[in-house]
Amino acid sequence: MMPSLQEASLAMKAEIADLRAALASRPAEVDDEGLPPLPKPMIPGSIMARYSSEQFRQGQRDAREYQRKVDEKIIARRDQEIADLRFNIGELMKAAAPSHTTNKENG
């Protein structure tokens, strides 16, 4: 015999209350590194996590460190290009400057 609509509704409400209690009892994740939140399957106690939340966090840290190194290389390359341009502009300015020597000095 199928449960009545009222019984099914009460069972569903009880299940929702249990889920809310489980979520409320879970400790909040403390993230002092400014990393994005864990995806839902990585929350401790979730079903079928492919790797631990710490492995996931380490991957985020590694990605952030790699990006920092890439950014440093880009900035260093840009700074070198700016220095080269300034040097070239200086050389052009010297070449374009009028000579202060006279014909007598040139011999």
mmCIF file with all atom_site columns, C-alpha atoms in Angstrom:
data_model
loop_
_atom_site.group_PDB
_atom_site.id
_atom_site.type_symbol
_atom_site.label_atom_id
_atom_site.label_alt_id
_atom_site.label_comp_id
_atom_site.label_asym_id
_atom_site.label_entity_id
_atom_site.label_seq_id
_atom_site.pdbx_PDB_ins_code
_atom_site.Cartn_x
_atom_site.Cartn_y
_atom_site.Cartn_z
_atom_site.occupancy
_atom_site.B_iso_or_equiv
_atom_site.pdbx_formal_charge
_atom_site.auth_seq_id
_atom_site.auth_comp_id
_atom_site.auth_asym_id
_atom_site.auth_atom_id
_atom_site.pdbx_PDB_model_num
ATOM 1   C CA . MET A 1 1   ? 0.000  0.000  0.000   1.00 0.00 ? 1   MET A CA 1
ATOM 2   C CA . MET A 1 2   ? 1.308  3.453  -0.919  1.00 0.00 ? 2   MET A CA 1
ATOM 3   C CA . PRO A 1 3   ? 1.755  6.039  1.797   1.00 0.00 ? 3   PRO A CA 1
ATOM 4   C CA . SER A 1 4   ? -0.720 8.846  1.843   1.00 0.00 ? 4   SER A CA 1
ATOM 5   C CA . LEU A 1 5   ? 0.209  12.254 0.547   1.00 0.00 ? 5   LEU A CA 1
ATOM 6   C CA . GLN A 1 6   ? 0.341  13.573 4.101   1.00 0.00 ? 6   GLN A CA 1
ATOM 7   C CA . GLU A 1 7   ? 2.713  10.777 5.211   1.00 0.00 ? 7   GLU A CA 1
ATOM 8   C CA . ALA A 1 8   ? 4.964  11.350 2.188   1.00 0.00 ? 8   ALA A CA 1
ATOM 9   C CA . SER A 1 9   ? 5.017  15.065 2.908   1.00 0.00 ? 9   SER A CA 1
ATOM 10  C CA . LEU A 1 10  ? 5.977  14.463 6.551   1.00 0.00 ? 10  LEU A CA 1
ATOM 11  C CA . ALA A 1 11  ? 8.715  12.014 5.500   1.00 0.00 ? 11  ALA A CA 1
ATOM 12  C CA . MET A 1 12  ? 10.120 14.536 3.028   1.00 0.00 ? 12  MET A CA 1
ATOM 13  C CA . LYS A 1 13  ? 10.048 17.301 5.651   1.00 0.00 ? 13  LYS A CA 1
ATOM 14  C CA . ALA A 1 14  ? 11.887 15.032 8.094   1.00 0.00 ? 14  ALA A CA 1
ATOM 15  C CA . GLU A 1 15  ? 14.520 14.227 5.475   1.00 0.00 ? 15  GLU A CA 1
ATOM 16  C CA . ILE A 1 16  ? 14.996 17.928 4.693   1.00 0.00 ? 16  ILE A CA 1
ATOM 17  C CA . ALA A 1 17  ? 15.339 18.675 8.414   1.00 0.00 ? 17  ALA A CA 1
ATOM 18  C CA . ASP A 1 18  ? 17.992 15.944 8.726   1.00 0.00 ? 18  ASP A CA 1
ATOM 19  C CA . LEU A 1 19  ? 19.929 17.356 5.772   1.00 0.00 ? 19  LEU A CA 1
ATOM 20  C CA . ARG A 1 20  ? 19.776 20.882 7.192   1.00 0.00 ? 20  ARG A CA 1
ATOM 21  C CA . ALA A 1 21  ? 21.006 19.631 10.563  1.00 0.00 ? 21  ALA A CA 1
ATOM 22  C CA . ALA A 1 22  ? 23.886 17.802 8.880   1.00 0.00 ? 22  ALA A CA 1
ATOM 23  C CA . LEU A 1 23  ? 24.866 20.930 6.959   1.00 0.00 ? 23  LEU A CA 1
ATOM 24  C CA . ALA A 1 24  ? 24.630 23.102 10.065  1.00 0.00 ? 24  ALA A CA 1
ATOM 25  C CA . SER A 1 25  ? 26.846 20.743 12.064  1.00 0.00 ? 25  SER A CA 1
ATOM 26  C CA . ARG A 1 26  ? 29.563 20.728 9.404   1.00 0.00 ? 26  ARG A CA 1
ATOM 27  C CA . PRO A 1 27  ? 32.416 23.067 10.366  1.00 0.00 ? 27  PRO A CA 1
ATOM 28  C CA . ALA A 1 28  ? 32.768 26.071 8.121   1.00 0.00 ? 28  ALA A CA 1
ATOM 29  C CA . GLU A 1 29  ? 35.823 26.058 5.917   1.00 0.00 ? 29  GLU A CA 1
ATOM 30  C CA . VAL A 1 30  ? 38.388 28.620 6.997   1.00 0.00 ? 30  VAL A CA 1
ATOM 31  C CA . ASP A 1 31  ? 40.278 30.013 4.029   1.00 0.00 ? 31  ASP A CA 1
ATOM 32  C CA . ASP A 1 32  ? 42.937 32.567 4.856   1.00 0.00 ? 32  ASP A CA 1
ATOM 33  C CA . GLU A 1 33  ? 44.662 32.149 1.481   1.00 0.00 ? 33  GLU A CA 1
ATOM 34  C CA . GLY A 1 34  ? 41.952 33.819 -0.583  1.00 0.00 ? 34  GLY A CA 1
ATOM 35  C CA . LEU A 1 35  ? 41.327 30.690 -2.642  1.00 0.00 ? 35  LEU A CA 1
ATOM 36  C CA . PRO A 1 36  ? 37.929 30.108 -4.247  1.00 0.00 ? 36  PRO A CA 1
ATOM 37  C CA . PRO A 1 37  ? 35.490 27.885 -2.345  1.00 0.00 ? 37  PRO A CA 1
ATOM 38  C CA . LEU A 1 38  ? 35.596 24.131 -2.725  1.00 0.00 ? 38  LEU A CA 1
ATOM 39  C CA . PRO A 1 39  ? 33.182 22.685 -5.263  1.00 0.00 ? 39  PRO A CA 1
ATOM 40  C CA . LYS A 1 40  ? 30.257 20.790 -3.703  1.00 0.00 ? 40  LYS A CA 1
ATOM 41  C CA . PRO A 1 41  ? 31.646 17.259 -4.332  1.00 0.00 ? 41  PRO A CA 1
ATOM 42  C CA . MET A 1 42  ? 34.812 18.247 -2.427  1.00 0.00 ? 42  MET A CA 1
ATOM 43  C CA . ILE A 1 43  ? 32.993 19.171 0.783   1.00 0.00 ? 43  ILE A CA 1
ATOM 44  C CA . PRO A 1 44  ? 34.088 16.754 3.522   1.00 0.00 ? 44  PRO A CA 1
ATOM 45  C CA . GLY A 1 45  ? 31.656 13.892 3.876   1.00 0.00 ? 45  GLY A CA 1
ATOM 46  C CA . SER A 1 46  ? 30.326 14.202 0.343   1.00 0.00 ? 46  SER A CA 1
ATOM 47  C CA . ILE A 1 47  ? 29.893 11.127 -1.791  1.00 0.00 ? 47  ILE A CA 1
ATOM 48  C CA . MET A 1 48  ? 32.346 10.109 -4.534  1.00 0.00 ? 48  MET A CA 1
ATOM 49  C CA . ALA A 1 49  ? 35.099 12.658 -4.079  1.00 0.00 ? 49  ALA A CA 1
ATOM 50  C CA . ARG A 1 50  ? 37.835 11.894 -6.608  1.00 0.00 ? 50  ARG A CA 1
ATOM 51  C CA . TYR A 1 51  ? 40.513 13.412 -4.425  1.00 0.00 ? 51  TYR A CA 1
ATOM 52  C CA . SER A 1 52  ? 40.679 14.979 -1.016  1.00 0.00 ? 52  SER A CA 1
ATOM 53  C CA . SER A 1 53  ? 39.919 18.617 -0.388  1.00 0.00 ? 53  SER A CA 1
ATOM 54  C CA . GLU A 1 54  ? 43.547 19.114 0.687   1.00 0.00 ? 54  GLU A CA 1
ATOM 55  C CA . GLN A 1 55  ? 44.757 17.752 -2.660  1.00 0.00 ? 55  GLN A CA 1
ATOM 56  C CA . PHE A 1 56  ? 42.348 20.119 -4.388  1.00 0.00 ? 56  PHE A CA 1
ATOM 57  C CA . ARG A 1 57  ? 43.644 23.058 -2.318  1.00 0.00 ? 57  ARG A CA 1
ATOM 58  C CA . GLN A 1 58  ? 47.246 22.105 -3.079  1.00 0.00 ? 58  GLN A CA 1
ATOM 59  C CA . GLY A 1 59  ? 46.388 22.129 -6.768  1.00 0.00 ? 59  GLY A CA 1
ATOM 60  C CA . GLN A 1 60  ? 44.963 25.632 -6.378  1.00 0.00 ? 60  GLN A CA 1
ATOM 61  C CA . ARG A 1 61  ? 48.099 26.762 -4.523  1.00 0.00 ? 61  ARG A CA 1
ATOM 62  C CA . ASP A 1 62  ? 50.331 25.255 -7.222  1.00 0.00 ? 62  ASP A CA 1
ATOM 63  C CA . ALA A 1 63  ? 48.303 26.959 -9.955  1.00 0.00 ? 63  ALA A CA 1
ATOM 64  C CA . ARG A 1 64  ? 48.524 30.310 -8.146  1.00 0.00 ? 64  ARG A CA 1
ATOM 65  C CA . GLU A 1 65  ? 52.313 29.938 -7.695  1.00 0.00 ? 65  GLU A CA 1
ATOM 66  C CA . TYR A 1 66  ? 52.744 29.013 -11.371 1.00 0.00 ? 66  TYR A CA 1
ATOM 67  C CA . GLN A 1 67  ? 50.673 32.026 -12.453 1.00 0.00 ? 67  GLN A CA 1
ATOM 68  C CA . ARG A 1 68  ? 52.760 34.297 -10.202 1.00 0.00 ? 68  ARG A CA 1
ATOM 69  C CA . LYS A 1 69  ? 55.966 33.045 -11.875 1.00 0.00 ? 69  LYS A CA 1
ATOM 70  C CA . VAL A 1 70  ? 54.484 33.548 -15.346 1.00 0.00 ? 70  VAL A CA 1
ATOM 71  C CA . ASP A 1 71  ? 53.426 37.080 -14.403 1.00 0.00 ? 71  ASP A CA 1
ATOM 72  C CA . GLU A 1 72  ? 56.937 37.841 -13.100 1.00 0.00 ? 72  GLU A CA 1
ATOM 73  C CA . LYS A 1 73  ? 58.458 36.688 -16.407 1.00 0.00 ? 73  LYS A CA 1
ATOM 74  C CA . ILE A 1 74  ? 56.011 38.811 -18.383 1.00 0.00 ? 74  ILE A CA 1
ATOM 75  C CA . ILE A 1 75  ? 56.787 41.867 -16.249 1.00 0.00 ? 75  ILE A CA 1
ATOM 76  C CA . ALA A 1 76  ? 60.554 41.299 -16.548 1.00 0.00 ? 76  ALA A CA 1
ATOM 77  C CA . ARG A 1 77  ? 60.266 40.971 -20.339 1.00 0.00 ? 77  ARG A CA 1
ATOM 78  C CA . ARG A 1 78  ? 58.154 44.133 -20.537 1.00 0.00 ? 78  ARG A CA 1
ATOM 79  C CA . ASP A 1 79  ? 60.617 46.047 -18.348 1.00 0.00 ? 79  ASP A CA 1
ATOM 80  C CA . GLN A 1 80  ? 63.499 44.932 -20.588 1.00 0.00 ? 80  GLN A CA 1
ATOM 81  C CA . GLU A 1 81  ? 61.613 46.048 -23.698 1.00 0.00 ? 81  GLU A CA 1
ATOM 82  C CA . ILE A 1 82  ? 60.967 49.449 -22.106 1.00 0.00 ? 82  ILE A CA 1
ATOM 83  C CA . ALA A 1 83  ? 64.653 49.788 -21.195 1.00 0.00 ? 83  ALA A CA 1
ATOM 84  C CA . ASP A 1 84  ? 65.654 48.878 -24.760 1.00 0.00 ? 84  ASP A CA 1
ATOM 85  C CA . LEU A 1 85  ? 63.232 51.438 -26.194 1.00 0.00 ? 85  LEU A CA 1
ATOM 86  C CA . ARG A 1 86  ? 64.546 54.154 -23.878 1.00 0.00 ? 86  ARG A CA 1
ATOM 87  C CA . PHE A 1 87  ? 68.109 53.340 -24.916 1.00 0.00 ? 87  PHE A CA 1
ATOM 88  C CA . ASN A 1 88  ? 67.179 53.445 -28.614 1.00 0.00 ? 88  ASN A CA 1
ATOM 89  C CA . ILE A 1 89  ? 65.341 56.745 -28.170 1.00 0.00 ? 89  ILE A CA 1
ATOM 90  C CA . GLY A 1 90  ? 68.393 58.154 -26.393 1.00 0.00 ? 90  GLY A CA 1
ATOM 91  C CA . GLU A 1 91  ? 70.640 57.074 -29.252 1.00 0.00 ? 91  GLU A CA 1
ATOM 92  C CA . LEU A 1 92  ? 68.280 58.637 -31.796 1.00 0.00 ? 92  LEU A CA 1
ATOM 93  C CA . MET A 1 93  ? 68.191 61.879 -29.818 1.00 0.00 ? 93  MET A CA 1
ATOM 94  C CA . LYS A 1 94  ? 71.993 61.999 -29.746 1.00 0.00 ? 94  LYS A CA 1
ATOM 95  C CA . ALA A 1 95  ? 72.170 61.426 -33.500 1.00 0.00 ? 95  ALA A CA 1
ATOM 96  C CA . ALA A 1 96  ? 69.558 64.098 -34.194 1.00 0.00 ? 96  ALA A CA 1
ATOM 97  C CA . ALA A 1 97  ? 71.129 66.705 -31.896 1.00 0.00 ? 97  ALA A CA 1
ATOM 98  C CA . PRO A 1 98  ? 72.908 69.537 -33.700 1.00 0.00 ? 98  PRO A CA 1
ATOM 99  C CA . SER A 1 99  ? 76.651 69.397 -33.555 1.00 0.00 ? 99  SER A CA 1
ATOM 100 C CA . HIS A 1 100 ? 78.337 72.087 -31.476 1.00 0.00 ? 100 HIS A CA 1
ATOM 101 C CA . THR A 1 101 ? 81.608 71.785 -33.322 1.00 0.00 ? 101 THR A CA 1
ATOM 102 C CA . THR A 1 102 ? 82.686 74.223 -35.967 1.00 0.00 ? 102 THR A CA 1
ATOM 103 C CA . ASN A 1 103 ? 84.334 73.493 -39.263 1.00 0.00 ? 103 ASN A CA 1
ATOM 104 C CA . LYS A 1 104 ? 87.671 74.642 -37.850 1.00 0.00 ? 104 LYS A CA 1
ATOM 105 C CA . GLU A 1 105 ? 87.506 71.974 -35.137 1.00 0.00 ? 105 GLU A CA 1
ATOM 106 C CA . ASN A 1 106 ? 86.647 69.313 -37.689 1.00 0.00 ? 106 ASN A CA 1
ATOM 107 C CA . GLY A 1 107 ? 89.730 70.263 -39.602 1.00 0.00 ? 107 GLY A CA 1
#
